[in-house]
Tab-separated table of C-alpha atoms and ligand atoms in Angstrom:
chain	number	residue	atom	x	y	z
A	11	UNK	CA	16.602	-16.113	0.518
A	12	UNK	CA	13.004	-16.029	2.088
A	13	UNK	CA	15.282	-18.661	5.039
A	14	UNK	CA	16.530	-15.184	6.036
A	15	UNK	CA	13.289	-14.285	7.373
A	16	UNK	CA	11.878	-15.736	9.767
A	17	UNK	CA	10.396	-13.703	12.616
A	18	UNK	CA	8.725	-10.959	10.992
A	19	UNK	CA	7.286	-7.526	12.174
A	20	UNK	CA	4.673	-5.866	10.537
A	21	UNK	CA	3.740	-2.582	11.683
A	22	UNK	CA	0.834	-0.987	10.738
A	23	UNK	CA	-1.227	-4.484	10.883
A	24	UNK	CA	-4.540	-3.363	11.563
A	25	UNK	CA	-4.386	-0.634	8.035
A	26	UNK	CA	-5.898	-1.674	4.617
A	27	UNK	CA	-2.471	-3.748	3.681
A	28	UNK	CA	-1.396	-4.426	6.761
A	29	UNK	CA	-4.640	-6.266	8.225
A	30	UNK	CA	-4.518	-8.745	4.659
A	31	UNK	CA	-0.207	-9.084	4.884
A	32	UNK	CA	-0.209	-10.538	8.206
A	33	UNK	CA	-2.468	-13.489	7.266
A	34	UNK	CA	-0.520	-14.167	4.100
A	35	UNK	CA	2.910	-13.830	5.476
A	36	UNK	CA	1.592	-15.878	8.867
A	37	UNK	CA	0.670	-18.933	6.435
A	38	UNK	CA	3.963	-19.393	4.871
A	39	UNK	CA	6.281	-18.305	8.026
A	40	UNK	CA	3.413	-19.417	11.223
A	41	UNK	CA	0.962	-17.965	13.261
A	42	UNK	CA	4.123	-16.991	15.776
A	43	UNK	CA	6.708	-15.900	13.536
A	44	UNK	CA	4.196	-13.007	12.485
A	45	UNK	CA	4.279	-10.247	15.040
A	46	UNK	CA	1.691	-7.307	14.210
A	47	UNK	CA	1.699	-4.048	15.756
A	48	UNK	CA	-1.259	-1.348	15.778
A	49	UNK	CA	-1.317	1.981	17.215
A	50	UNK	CA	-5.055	3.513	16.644
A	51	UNK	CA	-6.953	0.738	15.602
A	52	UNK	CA	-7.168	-2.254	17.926
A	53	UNK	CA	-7.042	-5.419	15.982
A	54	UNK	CA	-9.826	-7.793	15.530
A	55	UNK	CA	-10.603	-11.072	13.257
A	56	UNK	CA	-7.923	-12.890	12.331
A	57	UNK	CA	-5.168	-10.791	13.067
A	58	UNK	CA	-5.639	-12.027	16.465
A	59	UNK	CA	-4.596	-15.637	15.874
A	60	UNK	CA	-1.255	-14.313	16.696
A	61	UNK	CA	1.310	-11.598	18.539
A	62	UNK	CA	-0.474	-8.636	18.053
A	63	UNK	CA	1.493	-5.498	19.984
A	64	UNK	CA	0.489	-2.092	20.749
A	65	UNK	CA	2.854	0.424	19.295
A	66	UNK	CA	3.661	4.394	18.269
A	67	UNK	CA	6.274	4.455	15.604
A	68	UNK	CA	7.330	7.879	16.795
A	69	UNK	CA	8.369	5.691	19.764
A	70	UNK	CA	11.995	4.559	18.550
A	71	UNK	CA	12.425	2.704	21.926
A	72	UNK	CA	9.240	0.595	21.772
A	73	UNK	CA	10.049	-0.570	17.980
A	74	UNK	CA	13.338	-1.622	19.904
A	75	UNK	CA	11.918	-3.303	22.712
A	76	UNK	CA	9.473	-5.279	20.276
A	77	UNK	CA	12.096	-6.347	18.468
A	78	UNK	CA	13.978	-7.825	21.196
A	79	UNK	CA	10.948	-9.678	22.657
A	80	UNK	CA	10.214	-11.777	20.070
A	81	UNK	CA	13.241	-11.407	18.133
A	82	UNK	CA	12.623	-10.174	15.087
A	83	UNK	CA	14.460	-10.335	12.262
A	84	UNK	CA	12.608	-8.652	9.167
A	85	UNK	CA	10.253	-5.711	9.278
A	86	UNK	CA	7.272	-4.606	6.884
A	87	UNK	CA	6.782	-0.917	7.836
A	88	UNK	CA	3.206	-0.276	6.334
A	89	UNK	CA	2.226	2.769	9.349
A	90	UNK	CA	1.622	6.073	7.154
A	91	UNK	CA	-0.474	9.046	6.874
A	92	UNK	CA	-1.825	9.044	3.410
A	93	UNK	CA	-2.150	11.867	0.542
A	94	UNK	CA	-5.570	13.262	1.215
A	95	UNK	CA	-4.971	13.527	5.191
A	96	UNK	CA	-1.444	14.386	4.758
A	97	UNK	CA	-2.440	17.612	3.127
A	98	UNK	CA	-5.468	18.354	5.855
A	99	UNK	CA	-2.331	17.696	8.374
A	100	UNK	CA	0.767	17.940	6.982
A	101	UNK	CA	3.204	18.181	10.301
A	102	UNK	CA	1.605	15.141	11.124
A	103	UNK	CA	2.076	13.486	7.620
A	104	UNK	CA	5.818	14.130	8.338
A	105	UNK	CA	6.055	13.427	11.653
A	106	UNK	CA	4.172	9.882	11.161
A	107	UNK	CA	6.240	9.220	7.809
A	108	UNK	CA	9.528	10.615	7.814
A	109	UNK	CA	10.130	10.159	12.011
A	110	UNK	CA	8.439	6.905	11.952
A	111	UNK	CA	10.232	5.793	9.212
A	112	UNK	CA	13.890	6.979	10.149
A	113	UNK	CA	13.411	5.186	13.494
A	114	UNK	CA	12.631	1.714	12.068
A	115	UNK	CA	16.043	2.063	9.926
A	116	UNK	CA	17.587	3.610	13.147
A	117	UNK	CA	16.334	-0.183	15.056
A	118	UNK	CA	17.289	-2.000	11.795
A	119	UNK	CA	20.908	-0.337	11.889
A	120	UNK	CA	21.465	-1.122	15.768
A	121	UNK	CA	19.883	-4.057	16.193
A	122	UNK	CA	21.180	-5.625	12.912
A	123	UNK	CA	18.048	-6.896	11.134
A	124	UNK	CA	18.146	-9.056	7.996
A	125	UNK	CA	15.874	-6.878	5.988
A	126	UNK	CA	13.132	-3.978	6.376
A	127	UNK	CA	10.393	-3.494	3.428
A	128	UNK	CA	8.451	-0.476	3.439
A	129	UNK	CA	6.134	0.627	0.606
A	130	UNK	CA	6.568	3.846	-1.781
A	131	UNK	CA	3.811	4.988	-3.557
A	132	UNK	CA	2.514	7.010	-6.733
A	133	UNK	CA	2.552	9.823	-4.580
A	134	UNK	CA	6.710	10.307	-4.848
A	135	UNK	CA	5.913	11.334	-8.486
A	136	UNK	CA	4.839	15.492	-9.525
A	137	UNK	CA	3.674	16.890	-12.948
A	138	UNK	CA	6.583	17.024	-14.467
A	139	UNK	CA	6.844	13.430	-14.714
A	140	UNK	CA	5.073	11.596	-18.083
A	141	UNK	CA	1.719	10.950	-18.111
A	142	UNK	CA	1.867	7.881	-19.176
A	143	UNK	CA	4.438	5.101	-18.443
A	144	UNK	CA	6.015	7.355	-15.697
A	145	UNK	CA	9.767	5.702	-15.465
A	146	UNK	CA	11.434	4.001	-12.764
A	147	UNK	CA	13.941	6.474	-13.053
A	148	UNK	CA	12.829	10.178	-13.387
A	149	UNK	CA	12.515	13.118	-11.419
A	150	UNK	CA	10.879	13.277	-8.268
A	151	UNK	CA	9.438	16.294	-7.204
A	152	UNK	CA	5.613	15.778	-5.545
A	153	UNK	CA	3.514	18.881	-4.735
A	154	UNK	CA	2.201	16.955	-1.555
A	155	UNK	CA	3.217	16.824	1.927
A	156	UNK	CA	2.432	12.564	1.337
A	157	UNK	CA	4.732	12.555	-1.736
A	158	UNK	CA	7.579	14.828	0.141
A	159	UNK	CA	7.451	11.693	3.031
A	160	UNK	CA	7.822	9.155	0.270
A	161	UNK	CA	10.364	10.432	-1.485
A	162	UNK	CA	12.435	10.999	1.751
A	163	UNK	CA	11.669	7.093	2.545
A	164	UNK	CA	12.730	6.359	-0.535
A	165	UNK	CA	16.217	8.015	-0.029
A	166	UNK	CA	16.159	6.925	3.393
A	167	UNK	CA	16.247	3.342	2.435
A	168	UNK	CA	18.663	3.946	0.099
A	169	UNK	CA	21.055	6.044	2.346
A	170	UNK	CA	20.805	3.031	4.748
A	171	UNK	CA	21.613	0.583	2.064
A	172	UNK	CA	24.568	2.149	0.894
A	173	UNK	CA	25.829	3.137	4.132
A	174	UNK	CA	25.436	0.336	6.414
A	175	UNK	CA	24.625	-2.250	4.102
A	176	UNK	CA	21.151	-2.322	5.845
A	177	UNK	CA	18.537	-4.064	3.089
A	178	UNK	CA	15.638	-2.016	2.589
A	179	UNK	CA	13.400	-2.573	-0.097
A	180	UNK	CA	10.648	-0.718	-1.151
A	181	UNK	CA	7.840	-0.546	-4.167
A	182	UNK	CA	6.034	2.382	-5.211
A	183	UNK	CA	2.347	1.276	-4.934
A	184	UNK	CA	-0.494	2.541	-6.858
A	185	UNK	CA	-3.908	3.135	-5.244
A	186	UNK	CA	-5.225	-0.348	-3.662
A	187	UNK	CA	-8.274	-1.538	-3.922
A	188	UNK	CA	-9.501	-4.095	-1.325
A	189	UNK	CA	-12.379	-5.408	0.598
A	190	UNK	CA	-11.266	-6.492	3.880
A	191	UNK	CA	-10.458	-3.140	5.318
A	192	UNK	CA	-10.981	0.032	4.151
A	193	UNK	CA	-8.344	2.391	3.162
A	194	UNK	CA	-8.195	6.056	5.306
A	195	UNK	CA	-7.337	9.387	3.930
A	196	UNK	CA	-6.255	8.377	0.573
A	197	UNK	CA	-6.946	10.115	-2.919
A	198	UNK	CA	-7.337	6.805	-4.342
A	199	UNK	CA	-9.812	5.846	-1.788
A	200	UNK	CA	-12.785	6.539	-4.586
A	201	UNK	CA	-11.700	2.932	-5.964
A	202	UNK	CA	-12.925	1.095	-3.075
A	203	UNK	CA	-15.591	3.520	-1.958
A	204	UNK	CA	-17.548	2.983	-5.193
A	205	UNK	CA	-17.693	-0.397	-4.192
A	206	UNK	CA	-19.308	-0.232	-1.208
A	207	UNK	CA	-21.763	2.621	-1.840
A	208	UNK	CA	-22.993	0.681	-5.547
A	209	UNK	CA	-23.961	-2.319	-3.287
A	210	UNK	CA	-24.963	-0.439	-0.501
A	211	UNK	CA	-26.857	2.583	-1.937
A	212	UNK	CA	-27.110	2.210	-5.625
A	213	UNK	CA	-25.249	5.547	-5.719
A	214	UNK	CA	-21.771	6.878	-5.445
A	215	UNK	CA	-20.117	10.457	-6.519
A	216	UNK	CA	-16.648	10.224	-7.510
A	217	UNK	CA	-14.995	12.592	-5.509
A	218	UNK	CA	-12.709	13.280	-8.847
A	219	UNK	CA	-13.437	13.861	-12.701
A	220	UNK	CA	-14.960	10.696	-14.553
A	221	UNK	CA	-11.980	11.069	-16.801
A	222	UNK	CA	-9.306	11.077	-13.784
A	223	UNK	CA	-7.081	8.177	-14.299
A	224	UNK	CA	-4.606	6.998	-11.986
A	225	UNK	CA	-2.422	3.247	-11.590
A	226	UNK	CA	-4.462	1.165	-9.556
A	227	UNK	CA	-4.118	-2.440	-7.930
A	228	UNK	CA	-5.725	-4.996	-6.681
A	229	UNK	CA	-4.857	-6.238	-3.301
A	230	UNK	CA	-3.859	-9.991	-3.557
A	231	UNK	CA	-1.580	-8.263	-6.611
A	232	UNK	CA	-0.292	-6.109	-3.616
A	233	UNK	CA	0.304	-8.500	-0.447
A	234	UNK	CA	2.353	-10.962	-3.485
A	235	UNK	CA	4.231	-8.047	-4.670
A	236	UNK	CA	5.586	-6.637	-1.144
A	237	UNK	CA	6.266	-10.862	-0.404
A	238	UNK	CA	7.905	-11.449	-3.801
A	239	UNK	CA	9.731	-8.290	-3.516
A	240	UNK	CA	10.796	-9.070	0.451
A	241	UNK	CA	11.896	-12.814	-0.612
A	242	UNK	CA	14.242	-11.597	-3.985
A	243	UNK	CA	17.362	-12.699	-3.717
A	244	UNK	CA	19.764	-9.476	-3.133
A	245	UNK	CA	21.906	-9.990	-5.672
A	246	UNK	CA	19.142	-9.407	-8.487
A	247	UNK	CA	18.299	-6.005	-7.180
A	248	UNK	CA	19.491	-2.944	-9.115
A	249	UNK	CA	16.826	-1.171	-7.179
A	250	UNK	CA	16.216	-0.784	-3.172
A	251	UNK	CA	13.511	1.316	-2.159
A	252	UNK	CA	12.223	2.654	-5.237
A	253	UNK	CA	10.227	-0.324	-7.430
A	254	UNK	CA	7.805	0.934	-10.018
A	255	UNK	CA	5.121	-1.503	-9.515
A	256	UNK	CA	2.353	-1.433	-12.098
A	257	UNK	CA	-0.694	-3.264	-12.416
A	258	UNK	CA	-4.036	-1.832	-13.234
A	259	UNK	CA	-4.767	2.159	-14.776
A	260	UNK	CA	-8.367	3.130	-15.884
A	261	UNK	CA	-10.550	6.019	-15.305
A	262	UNK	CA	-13.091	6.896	-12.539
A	263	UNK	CA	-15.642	6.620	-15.592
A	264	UNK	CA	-14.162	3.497	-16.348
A	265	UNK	CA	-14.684	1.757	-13.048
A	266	UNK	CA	-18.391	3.024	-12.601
A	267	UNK	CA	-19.025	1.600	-16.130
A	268	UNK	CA	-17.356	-1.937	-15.110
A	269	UNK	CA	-19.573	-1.955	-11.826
A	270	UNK	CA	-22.829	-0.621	-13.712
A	271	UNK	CA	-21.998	-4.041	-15.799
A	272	UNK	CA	-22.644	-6.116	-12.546
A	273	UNK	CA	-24.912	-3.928	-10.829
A	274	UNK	CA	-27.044	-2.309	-13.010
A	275	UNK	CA	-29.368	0.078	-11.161
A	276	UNK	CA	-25.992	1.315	-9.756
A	277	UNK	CA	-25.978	4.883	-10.290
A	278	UNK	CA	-23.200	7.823	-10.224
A	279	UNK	CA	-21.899	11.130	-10.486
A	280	UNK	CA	-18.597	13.227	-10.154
A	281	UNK	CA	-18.109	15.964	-8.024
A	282	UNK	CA	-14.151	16.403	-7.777
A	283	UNK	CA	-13.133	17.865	-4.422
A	284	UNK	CA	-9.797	19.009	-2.969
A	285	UNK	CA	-8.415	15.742	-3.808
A	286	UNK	CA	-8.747	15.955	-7.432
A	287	UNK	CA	-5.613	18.244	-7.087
A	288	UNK	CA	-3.675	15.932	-5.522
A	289	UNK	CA	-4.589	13.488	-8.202
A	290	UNK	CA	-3.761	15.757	-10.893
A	291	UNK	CA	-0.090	15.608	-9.828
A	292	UNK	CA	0.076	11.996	-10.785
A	293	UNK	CA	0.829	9.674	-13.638
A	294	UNK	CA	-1.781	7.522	-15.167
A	295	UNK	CA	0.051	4.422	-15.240
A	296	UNK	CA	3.778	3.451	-14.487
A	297	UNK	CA	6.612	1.809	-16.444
A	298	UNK	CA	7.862	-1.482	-13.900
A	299	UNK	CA	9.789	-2.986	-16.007
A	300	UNK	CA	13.408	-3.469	-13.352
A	301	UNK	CA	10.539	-4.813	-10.806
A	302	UNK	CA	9.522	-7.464	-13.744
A	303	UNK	CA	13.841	-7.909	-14.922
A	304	UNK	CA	14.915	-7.955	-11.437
A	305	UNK	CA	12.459	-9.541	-9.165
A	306	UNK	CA	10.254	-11.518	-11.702
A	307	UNK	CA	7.149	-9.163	-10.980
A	308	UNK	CA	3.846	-9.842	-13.117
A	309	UNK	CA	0.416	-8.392	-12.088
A	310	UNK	CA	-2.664	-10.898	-12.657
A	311	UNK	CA	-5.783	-8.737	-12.186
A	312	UNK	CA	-7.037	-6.895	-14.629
A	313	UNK	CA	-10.034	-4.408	-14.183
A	314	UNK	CA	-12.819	-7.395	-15.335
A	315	UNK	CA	-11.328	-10.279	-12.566
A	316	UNK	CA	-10.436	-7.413	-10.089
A	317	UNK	CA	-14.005	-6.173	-10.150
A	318	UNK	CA	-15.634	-9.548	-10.735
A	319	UNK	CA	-13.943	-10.664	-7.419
A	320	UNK	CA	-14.701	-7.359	-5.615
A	321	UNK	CA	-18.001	-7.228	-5.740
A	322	UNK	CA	-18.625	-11.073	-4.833
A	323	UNK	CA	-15.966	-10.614	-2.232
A	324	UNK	CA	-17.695	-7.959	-0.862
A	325	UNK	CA	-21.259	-8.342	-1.199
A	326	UNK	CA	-20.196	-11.851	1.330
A	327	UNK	CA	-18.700	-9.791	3.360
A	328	UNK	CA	-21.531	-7.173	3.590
A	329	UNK	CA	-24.256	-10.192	4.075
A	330	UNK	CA	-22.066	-11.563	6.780
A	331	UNK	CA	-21.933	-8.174	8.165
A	332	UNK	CA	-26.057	-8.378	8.574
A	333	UNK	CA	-26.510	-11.618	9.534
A	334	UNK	CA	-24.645	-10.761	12.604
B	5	LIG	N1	-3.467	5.295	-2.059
B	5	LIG	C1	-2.523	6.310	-1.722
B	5	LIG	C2	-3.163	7.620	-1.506
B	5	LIG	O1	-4.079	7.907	-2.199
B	5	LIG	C3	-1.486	6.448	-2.815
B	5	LIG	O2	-0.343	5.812	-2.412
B	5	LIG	O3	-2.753	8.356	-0.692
């Protein structure tokens, strides 16, 4: 099925998934065939070794007219507020989410595209839900303004599957932790921020409680998940928008310990801020298993490899970042 993509969109390039998507997706489709699109941050690195457009997703006739340019046929819709800065602004949380969102369907519906993926998240889940091994199939009722815009993308998708046979597909992600750009606004953010501060500073406070822990995963576990999931053939799916995906789950204390491990005059402390609400009002790990039935899914870091890699990864990347 992945023949049924083959000029892709990706909007939201420039954002933490968005910036490491495009260069994966542009080495198995081409440098061409990978069209990214960035609205507040221009692009930069590699992401400019292709068709890079400027664009507002509240702007339903500019997703059109990009469309039609290069003639897309598949979109990854990665543009979002996320949880922490959806709460500080929630009007724009929906506006950015929910608008943005129905106009990409409203462009896949007219102008007939072969398939749009667009990520969920932990967020769609509330307290209600188990603790542990929340289910793909449970109810879905998030105390934040973030989760409220994922849930309605979630029944979005669906709506437009059912009704015009439009494929969306979707995943619910966990927090992501990455080193090629950082995340913005996010409760999980504290997962990548450690990183940077222990080789940076020495020093990091958790902006939650050491024993907060929340589903977590590691980025080239991300970029092959929203790939795998885009390139399933339809047929398998007994899902559309709404994928548990599950990879890593561990506590704040956790990850300081694994970093003190490989950086040991790191030091840290916990002061939980507004966010540790947020956090609060989501599962510690989730159960995936229709993305593993259905779509093969299998996560391959776990918190050793994913920090191992991090941290060498990063400190590079940091270095580089001097010598310049
Ligand atoms: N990383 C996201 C957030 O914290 C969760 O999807 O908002």
């Amino acid at each position: 099925m992945a023949g049924q993509m083959k000029k892709i969109l990706v909007i939201g390039a420039t954002g933490q998934i968005g910036s490491e998507l495009v260069s994966h997706l542009r080495e198995d489709y081409g440098e061409n065939s990978v069209i990214g699109t960035y609205n507040n941050t221009d692009p930069s690195g590699d992401l400019l070794d292709g068709p890079m457009e400027k664009l507002d997703v509240l702007n339903a006739g500019r997703i059109g007219e990009v469309v039609d340019k290069y003639e897309v046929d598949s979109v990854f819709h990665l543009a979002a507020i996320l949880s922490a800065k959806g709460e500080s602004n929630p009007q724009l949380a929906f506006k950015v989410n929910v608008m943005g969102t129905f106009n990409v369907l409203e462009v896949g519906r007219k102008q007939q595209l072969n398939r749009i993926v667009i990520p969920s998240s932990i967020g769609v889940f509330g307290p209600e839900v188990p603790r542990e091994k929340a289910p793909n199939e449970t109810v879905l009722r998030p105390t934040s303004m973030y989760g409220v815009t994922k849930v309605t993308g979630e029944l979005l998708g669906n709506y437009y599957f059912n009704k015009y046979g439009l494929d969306v597909r979707g995943a619910r992600f966990p927090g992501i932790i990455s080193y090629k750009t950082l995340p913005g606004g996010g409760t999980t953010d504290y997962a990548v921020e450690a990183f940077y501060k222990a080789i940076e500073d020495r020093h990091y406070s958790f902006f939650v409680r050491e024993d907060t822990r929340l589903p977590l995963m590691y980025m080239p576990d991300c970029t092959r998940a929203l790939i795998e999931l885009a390139q399933a053939d339809l047929e398998d799916l007994n899902y559309h928008a709404d994928y548990n995906v599950s990879s890593l789950s561990f506590s704040a204390r956790d990850l300081a310990e694994a970093i003190r491990k490989r950086i040991p005059e790191f030091s840290f402390d916990f002061q939980p801020d507004e966010r540790q609400e947020i956090a609060d009002s989501w599962p510690n790990s989730m159960d995936d298993t229709p993305a593993r039935k259905d779509w093969g899914w299998q996560p391959r870091f776990g918190l050793e490899e994913m920090t191992d890699d991090m941290i060498d990864k990063l400190k590079e990347k940091l270095d580089e970042h001097e010598r310049k």
